[in-house]
PDB file of C-alpha atoms in Angstrom:
ATOM      1  CA  MET A   1      42.822 250.822   2.236  1.00 55.00           C
ATOM      2  CA  ASN A   2      44.472 252.315  -0.809  1.00 63.00           C
ATOM      3  CA  PRO A   3      46.166 249.419  -2.694  1.00 64.00           C
ATOM      4  CA  ILE A   4      49.374 251.410  -3.271  1.00 64.00           C
ATOM      5  CA  ILE A   5      49.728 252.360   0.391  1.00 61.00           C
ATOM      6  CA  GLU A   6      48.884 248.778   1.291  1.00 60.00           C
ATOM      7  CA  THR A   7      51.746 247.434  -0.791  1.00 59.00           C
ATOM      8  CA  LEU A   8      54.108 250.143   0.419  1.00 56.00           C
ATOM      9  CA  THR A   9      53.382 249.490   4.081  1.00 55.00           C
ATOM     10  CA  GLY A  10      53.153 245.731   3.689  1.00 51.00           C
ATOM     11  CA  MET A  11      49.617 245.906   4.961  1.00 55.00           C
ATOM     12  CA  ASP A  12      48.200 244.003   1.965  1.00 60.00           C
ATOM     13  CA  ALA A  13      48.981 240.784   3.821  1.00 58.00           C
ATOM     14  CA  LEU A  14      46.692 241.892   6.601  1.00 63.00           C
ATOM     15  CA  SER A  15      43.600 240.946   4.650  1.00 80.00           C
ATOM     16  CA  ASP A  16      40.059 240.786   5.960  1.00 86.00           C
ATOM     17  CA  GLN A  17      40.596 237.063   6.327  1.00 87.00           C
ATOM     18  CA  VAL A  18      43.502 237.532   8.717  1.00 86.00           C
ATOM     19  CA  VAL A  19      41.623 240.141  10.729  1.00 88.00           C
ATOM     20  CA  ALA A  20      38.539 237.920  10.946  1.00 90.00           C
ATOM     21  CA  MET A  21      40.649 234.946  12.046  1.00 89.00           C
ATOM     22  CA  ASP A  22      42.266 237.098  14.722  1.00 89.00           C
ATOM     23  CA  LEU A  23      38.836 238.169  15.912  1.00 92.00           C
ATOM     24  CA  LEU A  24      37.670 234.538  16.017  1.00 92.00           C
ATOM     25  CA  ILE A  25      40.674 233.435  18.049  1.00 91.00           C
ATOM     26  CA  SER A  26      40.247 236.365  20.441  1.00 92.00           C
ATOM     27  CA  ALA A  27      36.565 235.499  20.898  1.00 93.00           C
ATOM     28  CA  LYS A  28      37.498 231.897  21.567  1.00 91.00           C
ATOM     29  CA  SER A  29      40.132 232.681  24.195  1.00 93.00           C
ATOM     30  CA  GLY A  30      37.714 235.222  25.649  1.00 93.00           C
ATOM     31  CA  ILE A  31      35.093 232.511  26.183  1.00 94.00           C
ATOM     32  CA  ARG A  32      37.644 230.282  27.875  1.00 93.00           C
ATOM     33  CA  ASN A  33      38.846 233.127  30.090  1.00 94.00           C
ATOM     34  CA  TYR A  34      35.261 233.973  31.037  1.00 94.00           C
ATOM     35  CA  ALA A  35      34.471 230.359  31.901  1.00 94.00           C
ATOM     36  CA  MET A  36      37.467 230.344  34.255  1.00 92.00           C
ATOM     37  CA  ALA A  37      36.466 233.686  35.790  1.00 94.00           C
ATOM     38  CA  VAL A  38      32.788 232.709  36.313  1.00 93.00           C
ATOM     39  CA  THR A  39      33.755 229.631  38.319  1.00 92.00           C
ATOM     40  CA  GLU A  40      36.048 231.731  40.528  1.00 91.00           C
ATOM     41  CA  ALA A  41      33.480 234.397  41.354  1.00 90.00           C
ATOM     42  CA  GLY A  42      31.306 234.067  44.440  1.00 85.00           C
ATOM     43  CA  THR A  43      29.691 237.475  44.833  1.00 90.00           C
ATOM     44  CA  PRO A  44      26.346 237.337  42.959  1.00 90.00           C
ATOM     45  CA  GLU A  45      26.907 240.768  41.391  1.00 91.00           C
ATOM     46  CA  ILE A  46      30.254 239.794  39.852  1.00 92.00           C
ATOM     47  CA  LYS A  47      29.022 236.348  38.882  1.00 92.00           C
ATOM     48  CA  GLU A  48      25.940 237.760  37.144  1.00 93.00           C
ATOM     49  CA  MET A  49      28.081 240.264  35.242  1.00 94.00           C
ATOM     50  CA  LEU A  50      30.618 237.658  34.146  1.00 94.00           C
ATOM     51  CA  THR A  51      27.856 235.233  33.079  1.00 94.00           C
ATOM     52  CA  ARG A  52      26.264 237.977  30.986  1.00 95.00           C
ATOM     53  CA  HIS A  53      29.633 238.780  29.421  1.00 94.00           C
ATOM     54  CA  LEU A  54      30.167 235.074  28.733  1.00 95.00           C
ATOM     55  CA  VAL A  55      26.863 234.929  26.831  1.00 94.00           C
ATOM     56  CA  GLU A  56      27.833 238.025  24.830  1.00 94.00           C
ATOM     57  CA  ALA A  57      31.200 236.493  23.999  1.00 94.00           C
ATOM     58  CA  LEU A  58      29.425 233.318  22.855  1.00 94.00           C
ATOM     59  CA  ASP A  59      27.154 235.362  20.570  1.00 94.00           C
ATOM     60  CA  MET A  60      30.166 237.199  19.148  1.00 93.00           C
ATOM     61  CA  HIS A  61      32.018 233.919  18.543  1.00 94.00           C
ATOM     62  CA  GLU A  62      28.977 232.468  16.789  1.00 94.00           C
ATOM     63  CA  GLN A  63      28.582 235.541  14.610  1.00 94.00           C
ATOM     64  CA  ILE A  64      32.220 235.555  13.513  1.00 93.00           C
ATOM     65  CA  SER A  65      32.353 231.832  12.798  1.00 92.00           C
ATOM     66  CA  THR A  66      29.144 232.049  10.750  1.00 93.00           C
ATOM     67  CA  TYR A  67      30.562 235.011   8.857  1.00 94.00           C
ATOM     68  CA  MET A  68      33.822 233.193   8.141  1.00 92.00           C
ATOM     69  CA  THR A  69      32.001 230.025   7.075  1.00 92.00           C
ATOM     70  CA  GLU A  70      29.886 232.064   4.640  1.00 93.00           C
ATOM     71  CA  LYS A  71      33.014 233.726   3.271  1.00 91.00           C
ATOM     72  CA  GLY A  72      34.653 230.324   2.756  1.00 90.00           C
ATOM     73  CA  TRP A  73      37.468 231.131   5.174  1.00 90.00           C
ATOM     74  CA  TYR A  74      36.429 228.517   7.663  1.00 90.00           C
ATOM     75  CA  HIS A  75      35.349 224.964   6.824  1.00 89.00           C
ATOM     76  CA  ALA A  76      34.070 223.324   9.981  1.00 86.00           C
ATOM     77  CA  TRP A  77      32.397 220.538   8.010  1.00 85.00           C
ATOM     78  CA  ASP A  78      35.098 219.734   5.469  1.00 84.00           C
ATOM     79  CA  THR A  79      38.431 218.792   6.972  1.00 82.00           C
ATOM     80  CA  ASN A  80      40.205 218.394   3.647  1.00 85.00           C
ATOM     81  CA  GLU A  81      39.032 221.791   2.483  1.00 86.00           C
ATOM     82  CA  GLN A  82      40.161 223.330   5.774  1.00 84.00           C
ATOM     83  CA  ILE A  83      43.570 221.671   5.532  1.00 84.00           C
ATOM     84  CA  SER A  84      44.234 223.017   2.054  1.00 85.00           C
ATOM     85  CA  LEU A  85      43.159 226.467   3.244  1.00 84.00           C
ATOM     86  CA  ASP A  86      45.504 226.129   6.235  1.00 84.00           C
ATOM     87  CA  LEU A  87      48.427 225.114   4.021  1.00 84.00           C
ATOM     88  CA  ASN A  88      47.689 228.063   1.765  1.00 84.00           C
ATOM     89  CA  ASN A  89      47.658 230.444   4.717  1.00 81.00           C
ATOM     90  CA  ILE A  90      50.857 228.948   6.120  1.00 78.00           C
ATOM     91  CA  ASN A  91      52.633 229.539   2.844  1.00 81.00           C
ATOM     92  CA  THR A  92      51.335 233.085   2.595  1.00 79.00           C
ATOM     93  CA  ALA A  93      52.637 233.823   6.082  1.00 76.00           C
ATOM     94  CA  LEU A  94      55.977 232.099   5.447  1.00 76.00           C
ATOM     95  CA  ASN A  95      56.549 233.951   2.197  1.00 80.00           C
ATOM     96  CA  LEU A  96      55.839 237.349   3.712  1.00 72.00           C
ATOM     97  CA  PRO A  97      58.917 239.546   3.543  1.00 73.00           C
ATOM     98  CA  THR A  98      60.174 240.701   6.934  1.00 62.00           C
ATOM     99  CA  LEU A  99      59.979 244.452   7.149  1.00 56.00           C
TER     100      LEU A  99
ATOM    101  CA  MET P  16      47.045 213.283  66.614  1.00 57.00           C
ATOM    102  CA  ASN P  17      47.654 209.574  66.846  1.00 70.00           C
ATOM    103  CA  ASN P  18      48.740 206.877  64.486  1.00 71.00           C
ATOM    104  CA  ASP P  19      46.334 204.177  65.608  1.00 74.00           C
ATOM    105  CA  TYR P  20      43.614 203.617  63.028  1.00 73.00           C
ATOM    106  CA  LEU P  21      41.617 201.515  65.510  1.00 78.00           C
ATOM    107  CA  ASP P  22      41.398 204.286  68.107  1.00 80.00           C
ATOM    108  CA  PRO P  23      37.684 205.278  68.360  1.00 82.00           C
ATOM    109  CA  ILE P  24      38.691 208.913  68.913  1.00 80.00           C
ATOM    110  CA  ASN P  25      39.413 209.072  65.186  1.00 75.00           C
ATOM    111  CA  SER P  26      35.796 208.327  64.281  1.00 78.00           C
ATOM    112  CA  LEU P  27      34.659 211.556  65.954  1.00 78.00           C
ATOM    113  CA  HIS P  28      33.285 214.157  63.503  1.00 77.00           C
ATOM    114  CA  VAL P  29      33.768 211.795  60.583  1.00 79.00           C
ATOM    115  CA  PRO P  30      30.263 212.415  59.116  1.00 82.00           C
ATOM    116  CA  GLU P  31      30.924 216.191  59.085  1.00 81.00           C
ATOM    117  CA  LEU P  32      34.365 215.672  57.649  1.00 82.00           C
ATOM    118  CA  ALA P  33      32.914 213.436  54.962  1.00 87.00           C
ATOM    119  CA  ASP P  34      30.245 216.003  54.072  1.00 91.00           C
ATOM    120  CA  THR P  35      32.765 218.823  53.692  1.00 90.00           C
ATOM    121  CA  THR P  36      35.039 216.653  51.588  1.00 89.00           C
ATOM    122  CA  PHE P  37      32.238 215.532  49.267  1.00 93.00           C
ATOM    123  CA  ALA P  38      30.876 219.067  48.967  1.00 94.00           C
ATOM    124  CA  MET P  39      34.326 220.341  47.986  1.00 94.00           C
ATOM    125  CA  ASP P  40      34.655 217.512  45.475  1.00 94.00           C
ATOM    126  CA  LEU P  41      31.238 218.390  44.007  1.00 96.00           C
ATOM    127  CA  LEU P  42      32.217 222.062  43.783  1.00 95.00           C
ATOM    128  CA  LEU P  43      35.414 221.225  41.914  1.00 95.00           C
ATOM    129  CA  ARG P  44      33.501 218.969  39.531  1.00 95.00           C
ATOM    130  CA  ALA P  45      30.878 221.665  38.863  1.00 95.00           C
ATOM    131  CA  LYS P  46      33.688 224.129  38.169  1.00 95.00           C
ATOM    132  CA  GLU P  47      35.482 221.725  35.845  1.00 95.00           C
ATOM    133  CA  GLY P  48      32.143 221.047  34.125  1.00 95.00           C
ATOM    134  CA  VAL P  49      31.513 224.744  33.414  1.00 95.00           C
ATOM    135  CA  ARG P  50      35.011 225.139  31.962  1.00 94.00           C
ATOM    136  CA  ASN P  51      34.741 222.004  29.833  1.00 95.00           C
ATOM    137  CA  ILE P  52      31.346 222.996  28.403  1.00 95.00           C
ATOM    138  CA  ALA P  53      32.633 226.491  27.563  1.00 95.00           C
ATOM    139  CA  VAL P  54      35.609 224.985  25.722  1.00 94.00           C
ATOM    140  CA  ALA P  55      33.292 222.539  23.926  1.00 94.00           C
ATOM    141  CA  LEU P  56      31.082 225.464  22.865  1.00 94.00           C
ATOM    142  CA  THR P  57      34.023 227.172  21.165  1.00 91.00           C
ATOM    143  CA  GLU P  58      34.622 223.975  19.200  1.00 90.00           C
ATOM    144  CA  SER P  59      31.078 223.259  18.041  1.00 91.00           C
ATOM    145  CA  ALA P  60      29.444 224.590  14.893  1.00 88.00           C
ATOM    146  CA  SER P  61      26.013 222.971  14.522  1.00 90.00           C
ATOM    147  CA  PRO P  62      23.143 225.049  15.948  1.00 92.00           C
ATOM    148  CA  ASP P  63      21.439 222.243  17.914  1.00 94.00           C
ATOM    149  CA  VAL P  64      24.688 221.205  19.582  1.00 94.00           C
ATOM    150  CA  ARG P  65      25.342 224.851  20.453  1.00 94.00           C
ATOM    151  CA  THR P  66      21.876 225.420  22.004  1.00 95.00           C
ATOM    152  CA  LEU P  67      22.171 222.173  23.950  1.00 95.00           C
ATOM    153  CA  LEU P  68      25.602 223.077  25.299  1.00 95.00           C
ATOM    154  CA  ARG P  69      24.516 226.626  26.055  1.00 95.00           C
ATOM    155  CA  ASN P  70      21.584 225.382  28.159  1.00 96.00           C
ATOM    156  CA  GLN P  71      23.853 222.986  29.978  1.00 95.00           C
ATOM    157  CA  LEU P  72      26.396 225.771  30.541  1.00 95.00           C
ATOM    158  CA  MET P  73      23.738 227.952  32.195  1.00 95.00           C
ATOM    159  CA  GLN P  74      22.609 225.011  34.325  1.00 96.00           C
ATOM    160  CA  GLY P  75      26.213 224.307  35.241  1.00 95.00           C
ATOM    161  CA  ILE P  76      26.802 227.893  36.360  1.00 95.00           C
ATOM    162  CA  ALA P  77      23.588 227.836  38.434  1.00 95.00           C
ATOM    163  CA  MET P  78      24.663 224.520  39.963  1.00 95.00           C
ATOM    164  CA  HIS P  79      28.086 225.933  40.812  1.00 95.00           C
ATOM    165  CA  GLN P  80      26.445 228.955  42.435  1.00 95.00           C
ATOM    166  CA  GLU P  81      24.160 226.744  44.502  1.00 95.00           C
ATOM    167  CA  ILE P  82      27.000 224.580  45.803  1.00 95.00           C
ATOM    168  CA  THR P  83      29.122 227.663  46.606  1.00 94.00           C
ATOM    169  CA  GLU P  84      26.272 229.215  48.600  1.00 94.00           C
ATOM    170  CA  LEU P  85      25.599 225.969  50.453  1.00 95.00           C
ATOM    171  CA  MET P  86      29.263 225.648  51.401  1.00 95.00           C
ATOM    172  CA  ILE P  87      29.472 229.260  52.549  1.00 94.00           C
ATOM    173  CA  ASN P  88      26.279 228.907  54.641  1.00 95.00           C
ATOM    174  CA  LYS P  89      27.587 225.728  56.229  1.00 94.00           C
ATOM    175  CA  LYS P  90      30.897 227.520  56.939  1.00 93.00           C
ATOM    176  CA  TRP P  91      32.807 224.901  54.956  1.00 93.00           C
ATOM    177  CA  PHE P  92      34.174 227.528  52.629  1.00 92.00           C
ATOM    178  CA  HIS P  93      35.295 231.090  53.417  1.00 93.00           C
ATOM    179  CA  PRO P  94      36.026 232.987  50.212  1.00 91.00           C
ATOM    180  CA  TYR P  95      35.718 236.350  51.978  1.00 91.00           C
ATOM    181  CA  GLU P  96      37.863 235.666  55.069  1.00 90.00           C
ATOM    182  CA  LEU P  97      41.213 234.314  54.015  1.00 90.00           C
ATOM    183  CA  SER P  98      42.325 233.719  57.618  1.00 94.00           C
ATOM    184  CA  GLU P  99      39.265 231.516  58.254  1.00 93.00           C
ATOM    185  CA  GLN P 100      39.909 229.580  55.053  1.00 93.00           C
ATOM    186  CA  TYR P 101      43.548 229.170  56.083  1.00 95.00           C
ATOM    187  CA  LYS P 102      42.525 227.563  59.399  1.00 94.00           C
ATOM    188  CA  LEU P 103      40.233 225.160  57.563  1.00 91.00           C
ATOM    189  CA  ASP P 104      42.954 224.279  55.078  1.00 92.00           C
ATOM    190  CA  GLN P 105      45.419 223.620  57.893  1.00 94.00           C
ATOM    191  CA  LEU P 106      42.871 221.359  59.565  1.00 88.00           C
ATOM    192  CA  SER P 107      42.269 219.236  56.493  1.00 87.00           C
ATOM    193  CA  ALA P 108      45.980 219.150  55.621  1.00 90.00           C
ATOM    194  CA  ASN P 109      46.803 217.888  59.120  1.00 90.00           C
ATOM    195  CA  ASN P 110      44.024 215.299  58.916  1.00 85.00           C
ATOM    196  CA  THR P 111      45.376 214.060  55.606  1.00 86.00           C
ATOM    197  CA  LEU P 112      48.891 213.877  57.045  1.00 90.00           C
ATOM    198  CA  MET P 113      47.581 211.930  60.021  1.00 85.00           C
ATOM    199  CA  ILE P 114      45.841 209.397  57.775  1.00 84.00           C
ATOM    200  CA  GLY P 115      49.008 209.117  55.726  1.00 87.00           C
ATOM    201  CA  LYS P 116      51.023 208.250  58.816  1.00 87.00           C
ATOM    202  CA  MET P 117      48.589 205.571  60.006  1.00 84.00           C
ATOM    203  CA  ASN P 118      49.508 201.959  59.606  1.00 84.00           C
ATOM    204  CA  LEU P 119      46.382 201.027  57.659  1.00 84.00           C
ATOM    205  CA  PHE P 120      47.639 197.622  56.511  1.00 85.00           C
ATOM    206  CA  PRO P 121      49.292 196.098  59.562  1.00 83.00           C
ATOM    207  CA  VAL P 122      49.278 192.516  58.327  1.00 86.00           C
ATOM    208  CA  GLU P 123      51.028 191.044  55.307  1.00 82.00           C
ATOM    209  CA  THR P 124      49.110 191.924  52.128  1.00 83.00           C
ATOM    210  CA  ASN P 125      51.496 190.388  49.637  1.00 81.00           C
ATOM    211  CA  ARG P 126      49.570 188.021  47.378  1.00 76.00           C
ATOM    212  CA  LYS P 127      52.600 186.347  45.907  1.00 74.00           C
ATOM    213  CA  GLY P 128      52.245 182.598  46.238  1.00 73.00           C
ATOM    214  CA  MET P 129      48.430 182.572  45.930  1.00 75.00           C
ATOM    215  CA  PHE P 130      48.702 181.557  42.295  1.00 72.00           C
ATOM    216  CA  ASP P 131      50.910 178.763  41.068  1.00 72.00           C
ATOM    217  CA  ARG P 132      51.599 180.419  37.726  1.00 73.00           C
ATOM    218  CA  THR P 133      51.268 183.809  36.043  1.00 72.00           C
ATOM    219  CA  PRO P 134      48.131 184.378  33.869  1.00 72.00           C
ATOM    220  CA  ASP P 135      50.226 184.183  30.718  1.00 76.00           C
ATOM    221  CA  ASP P 136      51.204 180.602  31.429  1.00 68.00           C
ATOM    222  CA  HIS P 137      47.664 179.221  30.983  1.00 61.00           C
TER     223      HIS P 137
ATOM    224  CA  MET Z  24      35.824 245.772  50.557  1.00 63.00           C
ATOM    225  CA  LYS Z  25      32.753 243.754  49.701  1.00 81.00           C
ATOM    226  CA  TYR Z  26      34.392 241.482  47.125  1.00 87.00           C
ATOM    227  CA  ALA Z  27      36.713 238.568  47.734  1.00 87.00           C
ATOM    228  CA  LEU Z  28      40.323 239.174  46.736  1.00 85.00           C
ATOM    229  CA  HIS Z  29      40.490 236.371  44.183  1.00 87.00           C
ATOM    230  CA  GLU Z  30      37.369 237.718  42.453  1.00 87.00           C
ATOM    231  CA  VAL Z  31      38.908 241.134  42.075  1.00 87.00           C
ATOM    232  CA  LEU Z  32      42.046 239.555  40.619  1.00 86.00           C
ATOM    233  CA  GLU Z  33      39.899 237.584  38.192  1.00 88.00           C
ATOM    234  CA  VAL Z  34      38.106 240.768  37.086  1.00 90.00           C
ATOM    235  CA  HIS Z  35      41.509 242.414  36.721  1.00 87.00           C
ATOM    236  CA  GLU Z  36      42.646 239.604  34.392  1.00 86.00           C
ATOM    237  CA  MET Z  37      39.509 239.925  32.275  1.00 88.00           C
ATOM    238  CA  ALA Z  38      39.933 243.695  32.125  1.00 88.00           C
ATOM    239  CA  ALA Z  39      43.529 243.334  30.910  1.00 85.00           C
ATOM    240  CA  PHE Z  40      42.458 240.836  28.258  1.00 90.00           C
ATOM    241  CA  LYS Z  41      39.487 242.923  27.116  1.00 90.00           C
ATOM    242  CA  THR Z  42      41.627 246.058  26.953  1.00 88.00           C
ATOM    243  CA  THR Z  43      43.946 244.482  24.378  1.00 86.00           C
ATOM    244  CA  CYS Z  44      40.919 243.105  22.511  1.00 87.00           C
ATOM    245  CA  LEU Z  45      39.299 246.522  22.333  1.00 89.00           C
ATOM    246  CA  THR Z  46      42.537 248.219  21.269  1.00 88.00           C
ATOM    247  CA  LYS Z  47      43.041 245.616  18.555  1.00 88.00           C
ATOM    248  CA  SER Z  48      39.464 245.835  17.291  1.00 89.00           C
ATOM    249  CA  LYS Z  49      39.582 249.631  17.209  1.00 89.00           C
ATOM    250  CA  THR Z  50      42.831 249.800  15.237  1.00 87.00           C
ATOM    251  CA  MET Z  51      42.166 246.846  12.967  1.00 87.00           C
ATOM    252  CA  LYS Z  52      38.696 248.045  11.977  1.00 88.00           C
ATOM    253  CA  GLY Z  53      40.396 250.728   9.873  1.00 87.00           C
ATOM    254  CA  LEU Z  54      42.249 248.090   7.863  1.00 86.00           C
ATOM    255  CA  VAL Z  55      39.179 246.082   6.925  1.00 88.00           C
ATOM    256  CA  THR Z  56      37.365 246.435   3.614  1.00 89.00           C
ATOM    257  CA  ASP Z  57      34.343 244.158   3.922  1.00 90.00           C
ATOM    258  CA  GLN Z  58      31.281 246.017   5.267  1.00 92.00           C
ATOM    259  CA  LEU Z  59      29.815 243.038   7.148  1.00 92.00           C
ATOM    260  CA  LEU Z  60      33.118 242.417   8.920  1.00 91.00           C
ATOM    261  CA  LYS Z  61      33.287 246.125   9.764  1.00 92.00           C
ATOM    262  CA  ASP Z  62      29.794 245.890  11.292  1.00 93.00           C
ATOM    263  CA  ILE Z  63      30.713 242.875  13.405  1.00 93.00           C
ATOM    264  CA  MET Z  64      33.851 244.641  14.613  1.00 92.00           C
ATOM    265  CA  GLN Z  65      31.889 247.775  15.480  1.00 93.00           C
ATOM    266  CA  GLN Z  66      29.504 245.618  17.480  1.00 93.00           C
ATOM    267  CA  ASP Z  67      32.479 244.031  19.233  1.00 92.00           C
ATOM    268  CA  ILE Z  68      33.850 247.491  20.023  1.00 91.00           C
ATOM    269  CA  ASP Z  69      30.506 248.618  21.472  1.00 93.00           C
ATOM    270  CA  ILE Z  70      30.109 245.507  23.630  1.00 93.00           C
ATOM    271  CA  SER Z  71      33.730 245.573  24.791  1.00 91.00           C
ATOM    272  CA  THR Z  72      33.446 249.257  25.689  1.00 91.00           C
ATOM    273  CA  ARG Z  73      30.412 248.609  27.867  1.00 93.00           C
ATOM    274  CA  GLN Z  74      32.028 245.560  29.459  1.00 92.00           C
ATOM    275  CA  LEU Z  75      35.192 247.518  30.255  1.00 90.00           C
ATOM    276  CA  GLN Z  76      33.112 250.259  31.883  1.00 91.00           C
ATOM    277  CA  GLU Z  77      31.500 247.590  34.074  1.00 91.00           C
ATOM    278  CA  TYR Z  78      34.943 246.266  35.036  1.00 90.00           C
ATOM    279  CA  ALA Z  79      36.082 249.784  35.828  1.00 89.00           C
ATOM    280  CA  SER Z  80      33.159 250.329  38.205  1.00 88.00           C
ATOM    281  CA  ILE Z  81      33.759 246.955  39.922  1.00 88.00           C
ATOM    282  CA  LEU Z  82      37.472 247.665  40.268  1.00 86.00           C
ATOM    283  CA  SER Z  83      36.907 251.164  41.655  1.00 87.00           C
ATOM    284  CA  ASN Z  84      34.434 249.682  44.155  1.00 86.00           C
ATOM    285  CA  ALA Z  85      37.105 247.199  45.169  1.00 83.00           C
ATOM    286  CA  LYS Z  86      39.699 249.921  45.710  1.00 77.00           C
ATOM    287  CA  GLN Z  87      39.835 251.065  49.294  1.00 68.00           C
TER     288      GLN Z  87
END
């Protein structure tokens, strides 16, 4: 987006990192929802569909987490690194002006 | 219904009752397993762990399917006819209530006095 | 109806969840700068669209 419009609308806080994190969390809750739904379904047709969707959600989750790891926005292997990133993000969110 | 645990009438249909109970227990475990593996998958990052869990997830879903079909075929489980399922639920609820009302331990089971001191005193 | 009631409710829940996901992905894609992230989001939009169509057909089958 145009940097000036971004600042004007307060959208500069909504960085790619935030969007990617949102996508990751959605994918994660999606997988959990699917797992619940699959074990409730009995009709083969519905079960097959939900299983397929579960696999697709798993692929999506994997893709996003790999992407975020490559970008350095997600440190699954380095807790300390992840904690400092978290603290940084917390402060960014806390210091955001309320529109 | 009777409250006498020694009455032979109560041993009627016990094998069938046991089978349905164990099948239901197995179904719930399979279900819990699928959910747990899916949650674990969202928490794992290394590729070999992910492939392992994914295979197990697929096996778990297949297992769940198999148990569901078995239970439906045996008429132990009626997901499509709620009124049938309701009758079955009433039956098992009443059985459970009956067992709960039985006097299963008619004689004194208090073990106080069997030991002359508490374990800490040794 | 050839589906069990609880299954239909489960599909309904997934459809509601996926609808918000798709709406979010569609609107947020415009705010993203990185091309790779854009691609992933587009893929998510495509998959979610197809999945929602499948839910729609199941739900309309379930409707009497």
